[in-house]
mmCIF file of C-alpha atoms and ligand atoms in Angstrom:
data_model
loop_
_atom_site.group_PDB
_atom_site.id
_atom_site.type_symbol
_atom_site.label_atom_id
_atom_site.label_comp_id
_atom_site.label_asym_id
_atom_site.label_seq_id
_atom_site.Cartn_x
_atom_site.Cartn_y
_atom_site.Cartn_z
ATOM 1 C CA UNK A 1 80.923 151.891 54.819
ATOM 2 C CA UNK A 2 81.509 148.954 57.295
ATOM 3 C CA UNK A 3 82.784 150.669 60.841
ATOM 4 C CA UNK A 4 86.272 149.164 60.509
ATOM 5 C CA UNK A 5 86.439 150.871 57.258
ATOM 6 C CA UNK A 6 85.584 154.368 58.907
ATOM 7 C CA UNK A 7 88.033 153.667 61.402
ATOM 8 C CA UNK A 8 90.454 153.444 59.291
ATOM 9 C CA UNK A 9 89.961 156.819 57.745
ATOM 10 C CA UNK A 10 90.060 158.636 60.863
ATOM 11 C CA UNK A 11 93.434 160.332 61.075
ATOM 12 C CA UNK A 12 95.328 159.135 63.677
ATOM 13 C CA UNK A 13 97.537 161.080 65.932
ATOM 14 C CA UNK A 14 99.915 160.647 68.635
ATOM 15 C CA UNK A 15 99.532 162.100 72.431
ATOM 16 C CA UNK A 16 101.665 165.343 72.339
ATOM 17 C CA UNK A 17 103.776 164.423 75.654
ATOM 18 C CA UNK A 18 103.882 168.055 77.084
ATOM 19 C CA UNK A 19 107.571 168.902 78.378
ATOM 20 C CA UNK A 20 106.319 172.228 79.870
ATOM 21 C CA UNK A 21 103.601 170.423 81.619
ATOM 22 C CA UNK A 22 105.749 167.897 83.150
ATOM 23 C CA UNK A 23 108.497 170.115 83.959
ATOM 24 C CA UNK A 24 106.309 172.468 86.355
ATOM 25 C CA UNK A 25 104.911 169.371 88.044
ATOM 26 C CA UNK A 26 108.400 169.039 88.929
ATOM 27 C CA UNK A 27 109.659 172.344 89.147
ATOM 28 C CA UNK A 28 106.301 172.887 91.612
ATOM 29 C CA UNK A 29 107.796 169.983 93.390
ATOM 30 C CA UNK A 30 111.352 171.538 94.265
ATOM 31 C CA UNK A 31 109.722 174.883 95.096
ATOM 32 C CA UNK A 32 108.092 173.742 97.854
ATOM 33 C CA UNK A 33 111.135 171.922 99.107
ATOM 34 C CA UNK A 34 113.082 175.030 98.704
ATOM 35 C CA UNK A 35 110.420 177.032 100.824
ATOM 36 C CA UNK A 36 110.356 174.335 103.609
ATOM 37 C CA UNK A 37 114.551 174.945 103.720
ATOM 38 C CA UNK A 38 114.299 178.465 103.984
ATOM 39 C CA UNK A 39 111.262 178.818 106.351
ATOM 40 C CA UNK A 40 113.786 176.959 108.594
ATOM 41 C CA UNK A 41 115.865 179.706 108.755
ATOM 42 C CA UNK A 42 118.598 177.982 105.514
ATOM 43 C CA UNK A 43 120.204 179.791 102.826
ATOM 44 C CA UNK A 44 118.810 176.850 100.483
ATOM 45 C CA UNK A 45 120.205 175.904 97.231
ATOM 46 C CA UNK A 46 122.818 177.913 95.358
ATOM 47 C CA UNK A 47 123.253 176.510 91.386
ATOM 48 C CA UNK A 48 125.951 178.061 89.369
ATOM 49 C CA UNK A 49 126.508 178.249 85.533
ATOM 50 C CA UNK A 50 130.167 178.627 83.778
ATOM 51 C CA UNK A 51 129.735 180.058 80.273
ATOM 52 C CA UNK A 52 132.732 180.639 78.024
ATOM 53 C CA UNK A 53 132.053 182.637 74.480
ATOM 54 C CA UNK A 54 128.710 183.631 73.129
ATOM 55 C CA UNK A 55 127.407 180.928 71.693
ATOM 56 C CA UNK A 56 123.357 181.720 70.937
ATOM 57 C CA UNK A 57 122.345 178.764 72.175
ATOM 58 C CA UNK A 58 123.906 178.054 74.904
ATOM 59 C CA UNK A 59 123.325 182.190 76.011
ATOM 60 C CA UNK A 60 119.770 180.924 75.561
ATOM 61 C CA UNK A 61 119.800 178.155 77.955
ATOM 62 C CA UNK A 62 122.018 179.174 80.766
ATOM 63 C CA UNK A 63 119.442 181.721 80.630
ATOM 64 C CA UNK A 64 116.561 179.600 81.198
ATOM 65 C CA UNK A 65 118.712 177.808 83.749
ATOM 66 C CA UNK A 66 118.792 180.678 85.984
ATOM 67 C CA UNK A 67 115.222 182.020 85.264
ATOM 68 C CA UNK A 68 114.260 178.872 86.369
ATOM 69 C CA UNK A 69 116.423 178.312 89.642
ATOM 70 C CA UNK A 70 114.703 182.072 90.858
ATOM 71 C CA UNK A 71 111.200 180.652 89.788
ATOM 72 C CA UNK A 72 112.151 177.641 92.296
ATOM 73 C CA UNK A 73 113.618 180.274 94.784
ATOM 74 C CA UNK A 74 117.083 178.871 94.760
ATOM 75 C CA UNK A 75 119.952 181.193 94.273
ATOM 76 C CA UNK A 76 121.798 181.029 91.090
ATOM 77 C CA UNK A 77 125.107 182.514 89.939
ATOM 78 C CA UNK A 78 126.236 182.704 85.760
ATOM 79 C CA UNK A 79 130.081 183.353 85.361
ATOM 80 C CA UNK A 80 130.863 184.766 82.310
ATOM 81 C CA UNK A 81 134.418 184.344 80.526
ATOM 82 C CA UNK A 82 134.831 185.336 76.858
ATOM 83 C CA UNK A 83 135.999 182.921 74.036
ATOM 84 C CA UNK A 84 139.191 183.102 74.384
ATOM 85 C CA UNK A 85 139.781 181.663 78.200
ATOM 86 C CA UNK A 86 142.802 179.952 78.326
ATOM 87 C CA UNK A 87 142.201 176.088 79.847
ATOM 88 C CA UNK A 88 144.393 176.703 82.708
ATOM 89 C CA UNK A 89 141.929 179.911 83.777
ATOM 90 C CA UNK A 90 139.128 177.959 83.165
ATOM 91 C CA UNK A 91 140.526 174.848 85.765
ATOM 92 C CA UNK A 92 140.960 178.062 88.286
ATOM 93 C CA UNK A 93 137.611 179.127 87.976
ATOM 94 C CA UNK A 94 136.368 175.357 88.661
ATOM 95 C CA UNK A 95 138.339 174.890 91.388
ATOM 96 C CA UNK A 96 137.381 178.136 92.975
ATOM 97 C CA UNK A 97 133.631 176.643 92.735
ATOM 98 C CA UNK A 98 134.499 173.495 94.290
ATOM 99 C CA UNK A 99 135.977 175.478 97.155
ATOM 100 C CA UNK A 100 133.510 177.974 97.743
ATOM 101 C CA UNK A 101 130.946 176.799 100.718
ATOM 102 C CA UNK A 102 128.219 178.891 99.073
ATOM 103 C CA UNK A 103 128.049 177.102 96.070
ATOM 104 C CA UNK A 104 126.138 173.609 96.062
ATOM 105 C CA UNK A 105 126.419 172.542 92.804
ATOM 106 C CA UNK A 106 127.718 174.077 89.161
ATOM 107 C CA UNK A 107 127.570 173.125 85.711
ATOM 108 C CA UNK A 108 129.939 174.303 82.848
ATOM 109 C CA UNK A 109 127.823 175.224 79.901
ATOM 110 C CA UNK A 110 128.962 172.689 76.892
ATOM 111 C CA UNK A 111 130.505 173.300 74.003
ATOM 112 C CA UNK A 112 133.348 174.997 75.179
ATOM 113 C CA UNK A 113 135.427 176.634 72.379
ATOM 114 C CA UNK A 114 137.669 173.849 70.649
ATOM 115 C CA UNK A 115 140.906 174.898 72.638
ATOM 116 C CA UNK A 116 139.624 174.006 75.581
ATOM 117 C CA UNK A 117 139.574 170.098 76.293
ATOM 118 C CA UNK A 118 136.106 169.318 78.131
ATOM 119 C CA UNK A 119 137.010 166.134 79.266
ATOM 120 C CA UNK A 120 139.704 167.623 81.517
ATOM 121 C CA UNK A 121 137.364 170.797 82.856
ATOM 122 C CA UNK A 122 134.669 167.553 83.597
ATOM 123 C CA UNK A 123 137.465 166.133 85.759
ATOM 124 C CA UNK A 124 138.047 169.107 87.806
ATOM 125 C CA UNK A 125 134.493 169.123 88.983
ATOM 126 C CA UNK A 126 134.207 168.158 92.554
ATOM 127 C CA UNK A 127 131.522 164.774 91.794
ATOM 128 C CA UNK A 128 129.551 166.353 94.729
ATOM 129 C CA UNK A 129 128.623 169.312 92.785
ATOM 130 C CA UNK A 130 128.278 167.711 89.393
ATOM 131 C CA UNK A 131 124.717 168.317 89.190
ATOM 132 C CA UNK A 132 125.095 168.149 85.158
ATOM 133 C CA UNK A 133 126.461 164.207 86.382
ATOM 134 C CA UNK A 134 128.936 164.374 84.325
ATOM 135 C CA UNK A 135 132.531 163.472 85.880
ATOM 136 C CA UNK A 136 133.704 160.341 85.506
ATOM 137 C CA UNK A 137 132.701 159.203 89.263
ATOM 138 C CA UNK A 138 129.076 160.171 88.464
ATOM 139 C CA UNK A 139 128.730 158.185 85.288
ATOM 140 C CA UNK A 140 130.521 155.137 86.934
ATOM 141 C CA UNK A 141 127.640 155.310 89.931
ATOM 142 C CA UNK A 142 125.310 155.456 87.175
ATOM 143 C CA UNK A 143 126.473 152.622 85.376
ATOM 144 C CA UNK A 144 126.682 150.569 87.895
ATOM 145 C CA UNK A 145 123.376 151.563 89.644
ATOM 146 C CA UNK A 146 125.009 153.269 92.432
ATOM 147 C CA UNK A 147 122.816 156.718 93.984
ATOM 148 C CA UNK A 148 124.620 159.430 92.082
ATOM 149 C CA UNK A 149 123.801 162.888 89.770
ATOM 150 C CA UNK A 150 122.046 161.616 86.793
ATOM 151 C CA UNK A 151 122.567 163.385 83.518
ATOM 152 C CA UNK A 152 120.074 166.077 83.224
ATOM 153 C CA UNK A 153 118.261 165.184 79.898
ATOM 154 C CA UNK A 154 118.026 161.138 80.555
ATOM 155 C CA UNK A 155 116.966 162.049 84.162
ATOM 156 C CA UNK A 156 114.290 164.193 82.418
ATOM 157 C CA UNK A 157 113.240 161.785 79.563
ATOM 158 C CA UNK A 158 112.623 159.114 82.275
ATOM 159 C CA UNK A 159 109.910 161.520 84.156
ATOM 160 C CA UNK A 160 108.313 162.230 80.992
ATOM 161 C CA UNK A 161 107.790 158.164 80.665
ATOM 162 C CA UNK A 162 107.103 158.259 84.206
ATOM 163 C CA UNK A 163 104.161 161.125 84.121
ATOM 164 C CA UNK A 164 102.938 159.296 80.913
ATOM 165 C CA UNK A 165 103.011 155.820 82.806
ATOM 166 C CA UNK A 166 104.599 154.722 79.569
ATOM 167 C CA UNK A 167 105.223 150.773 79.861
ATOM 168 C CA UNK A 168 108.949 150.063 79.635
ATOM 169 C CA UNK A 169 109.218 146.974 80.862
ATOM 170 C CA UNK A 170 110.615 144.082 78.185
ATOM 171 C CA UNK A 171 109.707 146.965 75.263
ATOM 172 C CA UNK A 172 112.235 147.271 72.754
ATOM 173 C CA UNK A 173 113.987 150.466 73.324
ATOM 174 C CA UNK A 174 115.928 151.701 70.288
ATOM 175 C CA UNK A 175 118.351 155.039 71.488
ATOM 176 C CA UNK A 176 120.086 156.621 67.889
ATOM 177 C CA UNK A 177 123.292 158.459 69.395
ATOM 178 C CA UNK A 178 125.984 157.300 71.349
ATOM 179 C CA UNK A 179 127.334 161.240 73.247
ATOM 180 C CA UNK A 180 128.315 160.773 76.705
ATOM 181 C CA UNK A 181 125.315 163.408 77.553
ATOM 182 C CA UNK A 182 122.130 161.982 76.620
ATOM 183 C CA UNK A 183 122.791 158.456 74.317
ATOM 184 C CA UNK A 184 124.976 156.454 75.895
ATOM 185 C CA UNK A 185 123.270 157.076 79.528
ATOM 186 C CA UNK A 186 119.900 157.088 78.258
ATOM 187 C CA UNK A 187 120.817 153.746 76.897
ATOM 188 C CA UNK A 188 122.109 152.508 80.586
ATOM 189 C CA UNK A 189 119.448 153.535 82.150
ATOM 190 C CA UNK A 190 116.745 152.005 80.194
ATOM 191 C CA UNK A 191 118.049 148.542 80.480
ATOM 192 C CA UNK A 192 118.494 148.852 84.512
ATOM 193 C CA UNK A 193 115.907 147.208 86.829
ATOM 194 C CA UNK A 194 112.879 149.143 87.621
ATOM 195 C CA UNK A 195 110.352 151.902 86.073
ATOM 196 C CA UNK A 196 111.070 153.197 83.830
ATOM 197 C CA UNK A 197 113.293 150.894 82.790
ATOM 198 C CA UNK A 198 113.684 146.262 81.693
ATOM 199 C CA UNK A 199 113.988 147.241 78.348
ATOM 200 C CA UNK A 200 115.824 145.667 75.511
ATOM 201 C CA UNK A 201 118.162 148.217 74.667
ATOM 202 C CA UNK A 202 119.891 148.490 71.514
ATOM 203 C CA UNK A 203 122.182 151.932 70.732
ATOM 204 C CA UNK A 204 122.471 152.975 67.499
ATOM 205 C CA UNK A 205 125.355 155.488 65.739
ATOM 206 C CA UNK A 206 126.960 156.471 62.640
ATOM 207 C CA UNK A 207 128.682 153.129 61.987
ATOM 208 C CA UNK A 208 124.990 151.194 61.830
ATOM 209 C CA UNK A 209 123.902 149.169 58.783
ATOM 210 C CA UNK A 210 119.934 148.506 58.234
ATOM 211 C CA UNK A 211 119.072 151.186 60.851
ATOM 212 C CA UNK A 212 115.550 151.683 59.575
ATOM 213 C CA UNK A 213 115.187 148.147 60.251
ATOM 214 C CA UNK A 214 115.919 148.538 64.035
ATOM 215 C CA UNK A 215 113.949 151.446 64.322
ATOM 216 C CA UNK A 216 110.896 149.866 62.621
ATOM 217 C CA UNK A 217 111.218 147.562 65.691
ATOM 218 C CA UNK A 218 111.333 150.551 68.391
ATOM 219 C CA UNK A 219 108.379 150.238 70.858
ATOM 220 C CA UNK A 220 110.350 153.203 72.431
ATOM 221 C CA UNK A 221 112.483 155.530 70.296
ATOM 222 C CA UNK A 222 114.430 158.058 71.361
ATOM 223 C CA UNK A 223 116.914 160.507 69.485
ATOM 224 C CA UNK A 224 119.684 161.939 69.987
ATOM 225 C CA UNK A 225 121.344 162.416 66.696
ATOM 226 C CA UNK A 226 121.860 165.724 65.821
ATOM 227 C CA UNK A 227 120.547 166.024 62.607
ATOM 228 C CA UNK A 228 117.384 167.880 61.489
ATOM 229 C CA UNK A 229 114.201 165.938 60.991
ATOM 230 C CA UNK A 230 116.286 162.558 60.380
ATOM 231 C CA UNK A 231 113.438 160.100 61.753
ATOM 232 C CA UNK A 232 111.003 159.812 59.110
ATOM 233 C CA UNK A 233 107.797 157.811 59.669
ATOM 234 C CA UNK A 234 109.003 154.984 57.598
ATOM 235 C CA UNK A 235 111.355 154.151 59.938
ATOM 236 C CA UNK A 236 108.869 154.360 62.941
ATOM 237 C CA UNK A 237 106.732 151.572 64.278
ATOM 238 C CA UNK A 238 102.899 152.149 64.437
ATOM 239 C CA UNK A 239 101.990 152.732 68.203
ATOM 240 C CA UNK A 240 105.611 153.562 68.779
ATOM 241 C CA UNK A 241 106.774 156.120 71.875
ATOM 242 C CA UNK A 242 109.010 158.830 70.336
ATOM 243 C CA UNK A 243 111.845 161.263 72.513
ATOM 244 C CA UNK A 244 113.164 163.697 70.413
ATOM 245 C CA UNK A 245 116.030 164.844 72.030
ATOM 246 C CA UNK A 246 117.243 167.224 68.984
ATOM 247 C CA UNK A 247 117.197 170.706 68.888
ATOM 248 C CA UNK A 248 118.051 172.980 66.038
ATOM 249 C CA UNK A 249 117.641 176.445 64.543
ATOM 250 C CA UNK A 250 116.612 176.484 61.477
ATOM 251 C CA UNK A 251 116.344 179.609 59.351
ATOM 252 C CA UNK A 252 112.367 181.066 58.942
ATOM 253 C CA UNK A 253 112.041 184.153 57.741
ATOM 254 C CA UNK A 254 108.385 184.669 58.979
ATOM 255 C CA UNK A 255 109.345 184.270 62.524
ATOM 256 C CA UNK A 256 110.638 187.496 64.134
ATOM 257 C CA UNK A 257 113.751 185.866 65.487
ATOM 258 C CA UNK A 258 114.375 184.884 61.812
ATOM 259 C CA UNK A 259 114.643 180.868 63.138
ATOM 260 C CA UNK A 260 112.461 178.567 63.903
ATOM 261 C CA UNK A 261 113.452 175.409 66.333
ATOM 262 C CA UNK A 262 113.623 171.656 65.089
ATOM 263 C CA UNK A 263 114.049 168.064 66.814
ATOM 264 C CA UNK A 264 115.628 165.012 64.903
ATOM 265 C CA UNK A 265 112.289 163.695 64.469
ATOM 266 C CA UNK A 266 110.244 164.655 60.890
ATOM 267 C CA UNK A 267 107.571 165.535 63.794
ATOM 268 C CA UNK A 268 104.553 166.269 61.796
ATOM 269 C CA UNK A 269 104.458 162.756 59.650
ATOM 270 C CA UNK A 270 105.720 160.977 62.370
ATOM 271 C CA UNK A 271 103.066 162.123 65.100
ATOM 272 C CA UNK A 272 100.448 160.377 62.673
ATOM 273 C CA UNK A 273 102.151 156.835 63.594
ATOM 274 C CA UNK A 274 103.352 157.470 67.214
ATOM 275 C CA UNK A 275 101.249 156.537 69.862
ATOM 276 C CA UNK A 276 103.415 159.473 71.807
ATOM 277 C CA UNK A 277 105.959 162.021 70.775
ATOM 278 C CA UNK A 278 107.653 165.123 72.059
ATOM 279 C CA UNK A 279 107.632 168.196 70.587
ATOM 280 C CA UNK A 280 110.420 170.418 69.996
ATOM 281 C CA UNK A 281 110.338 172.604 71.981
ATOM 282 C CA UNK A 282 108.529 171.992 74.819
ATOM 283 C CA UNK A 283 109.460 168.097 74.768
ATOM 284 C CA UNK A 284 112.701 167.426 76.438
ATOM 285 C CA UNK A 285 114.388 171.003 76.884
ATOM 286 C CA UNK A 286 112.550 171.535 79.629
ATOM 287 C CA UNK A 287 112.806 168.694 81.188
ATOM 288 C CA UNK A 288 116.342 169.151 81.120
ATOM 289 C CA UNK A 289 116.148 171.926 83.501
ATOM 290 C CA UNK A 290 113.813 170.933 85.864
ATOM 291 C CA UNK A 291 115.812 168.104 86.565
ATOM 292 C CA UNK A 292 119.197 170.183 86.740
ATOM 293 C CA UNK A 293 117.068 172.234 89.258
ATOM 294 C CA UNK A 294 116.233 168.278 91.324
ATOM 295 C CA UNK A 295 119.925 167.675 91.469
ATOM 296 C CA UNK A 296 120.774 170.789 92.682
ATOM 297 C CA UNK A 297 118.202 170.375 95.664
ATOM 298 C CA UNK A 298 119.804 166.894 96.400
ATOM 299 C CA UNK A 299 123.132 168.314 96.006
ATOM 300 C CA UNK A 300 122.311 170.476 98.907
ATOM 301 C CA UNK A 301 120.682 167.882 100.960
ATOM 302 C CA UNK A 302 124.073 165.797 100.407
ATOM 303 C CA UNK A 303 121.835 162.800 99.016
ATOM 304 C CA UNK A 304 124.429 161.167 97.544
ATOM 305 C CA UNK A 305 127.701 163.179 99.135
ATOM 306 C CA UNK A 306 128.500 164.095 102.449
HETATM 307 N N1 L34 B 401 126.970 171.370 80.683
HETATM 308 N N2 L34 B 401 125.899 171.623 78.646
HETATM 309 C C1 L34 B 401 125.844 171.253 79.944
HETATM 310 N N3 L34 B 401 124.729 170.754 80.516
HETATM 311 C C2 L34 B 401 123.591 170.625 79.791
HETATM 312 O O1 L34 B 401 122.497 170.077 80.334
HETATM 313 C C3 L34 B 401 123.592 171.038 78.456
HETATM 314 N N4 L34 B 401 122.460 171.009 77.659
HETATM 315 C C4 L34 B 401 122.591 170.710 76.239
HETATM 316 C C5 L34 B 401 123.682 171.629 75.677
HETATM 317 N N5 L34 B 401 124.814 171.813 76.556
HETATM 318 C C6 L34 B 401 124.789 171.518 77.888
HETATM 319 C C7 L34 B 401 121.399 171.832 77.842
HETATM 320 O O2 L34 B 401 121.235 172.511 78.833
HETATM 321 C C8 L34 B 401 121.222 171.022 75.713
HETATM 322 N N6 L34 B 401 120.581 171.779 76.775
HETATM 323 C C9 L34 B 401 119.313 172.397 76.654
HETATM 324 C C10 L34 B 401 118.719 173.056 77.712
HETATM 325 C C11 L34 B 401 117.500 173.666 77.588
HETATM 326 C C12 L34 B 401 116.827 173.630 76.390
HETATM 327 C C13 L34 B 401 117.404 172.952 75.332
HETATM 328 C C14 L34 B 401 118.632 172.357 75.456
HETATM 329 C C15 L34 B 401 115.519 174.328 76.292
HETATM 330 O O3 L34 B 401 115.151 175.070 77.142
HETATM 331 N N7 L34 B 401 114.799 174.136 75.178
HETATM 332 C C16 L34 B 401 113.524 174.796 74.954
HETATM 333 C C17 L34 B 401 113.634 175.861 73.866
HETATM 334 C C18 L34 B 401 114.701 176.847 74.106
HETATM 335 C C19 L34 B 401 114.864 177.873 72.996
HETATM 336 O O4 L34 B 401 113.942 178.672 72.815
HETATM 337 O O5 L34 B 401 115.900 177.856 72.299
HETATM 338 C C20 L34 B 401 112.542 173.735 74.508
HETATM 339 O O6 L34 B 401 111.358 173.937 74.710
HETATM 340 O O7 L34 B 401 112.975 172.714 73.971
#
């Protein structure tokens, strides 16, 4: 066999970017910041969490949330309110937040039941302790390139390219998912000056046609979709850099907690083709905390607010 033909044969396989990894680099990061405030006599950062109902998932991550937050040494508050919350209790309970001195930055756990209009609660938040980045101001800042909370996932997704040294820079950059938390940012952010960022950008939704041929054009892909293993590797560009931003339970009976947890991305066909791809989990969930965890530290240095 010539050597290009055994080449060929060998199985190919993408770098596994590691979330967890990442994510304590950072985390690492902020706890020694936090130790540095508090040697010097400072209460240091306080993050709180707003969940209303019971939803699994969410129980799950506002968990995590303040597991993490201790593991950083920053204080961290959950407020619990059951399903049925009325709005107008819920806009008391933010505005109590945005009063109290103690508090440096908060996050309402999303979704909220369907009574409850998020938009409005996202309002309420004082932008100086929207360390989810959220409110309207935040999202204007980070459209126009202004210092501001970034959204926690995008924030995250661009270390991961960062600790990878990923090349961004005049790639084509296809995002699938247009939500106001990770899409339509993500997509921002990628086509702003700087690393990570000068990429083409094209978003991708619902509405559109040929999307396996954008994909198949993707340098960088990332997804946001909310669907269960919807990228399949014929829609994925040899040498391409996959972001799976998807995360699902899916029922498996051999697993003790009877589920097991899914990305967008058909992970195991597509890692053969990707030059890198997260992992769900321990791709972007992470990520997503440690860098709720970085805004809450700049939220109590007043980066961005005084
Ligand atoms: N307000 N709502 C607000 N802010 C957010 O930033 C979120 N998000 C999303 C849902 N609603 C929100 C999160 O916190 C998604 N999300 C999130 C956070 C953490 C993880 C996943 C999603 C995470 O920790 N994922 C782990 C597995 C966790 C598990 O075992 O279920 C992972 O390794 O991917």
């Amino acid at each position: 066999m010539t050597q290009k033909k055994q080449e060929d044969k060998k199985v190919k396989t993408a770098k596994i970017i590691d979330g967890k990894e990442v994510s304590k680099a950072l985390k690492d990061k902020i706890k020694k910041e936090v130790a540095e405030i508090i040697d010097k006599g400072e209460d240091g950062p306080h993050l709180a969490a707003v969940i209303v109902g019971n939803d699994p998932a969410s129980e799950t991550y506002v968990k995590s949330k303040e597991k993490a937050a201790h593991s950083v040494g920053m204080m961290s508050s959950v407020y619990r309110y059951p399903e049925n919350t009325s709005e107008e209790e819920l806009l008391k309970v933010i505005d109590f937040l945005n009063e109290d001195p103690d508090i440096d930055g908060f996050i309402v756990q999303l979704p909220l039941p369907g009574h409850i209009d998020e938009n409005k609660i996202i309002e309420r938040i004082s932008p100086a302790k929207d360390v989810d980045g959220f409110h309207p101001v935040n999202v204007g800042k980070m459209a126009i390139g202004q210092p501001g909370f970034l959204p926690a996932t995008p924030a995250g997704i661009l270390e991961l390219l960062k600790y990878y040294n990923i090349d961004t820079e005049g790639k084509n950059c296809v995002v699938l998912g247009r939500s106001n938390i990770v899409g339509s940012p993500m997509s921002i952010l990628m086509s702003k000056k700087g690393y990570p960022g000068n990429s083409t950008v094209t978003l991708c939704h619902s509405k559109t046609e040929n999307l396996k041929e954008i994909t198949k054009n993707a340098d960088i892909l990332i997804v946001a979709i909310g669907k269960p293993g919807f990228v399949t590797e014929d829609m994925v560009k040899d040498g391409a850099v996959v972001i799976d931003v998807g995360i699902h339970r899916v029922e498996d009976k051999e697993s003790p907690k009877g589920y097991k947890l899914v990305g967008d991305v058909d992970f195991e066909n597509v890692k053969k083709k990707a030059s890198y791809i997260t992992p769900v989990p321990g791709g972007v969930g992470p990520m997503t905390i440690a860098s709720l965890l970085n805004n809450t530290l700049k939220a109590y240095k007043k980066e961005y607010y005084k």
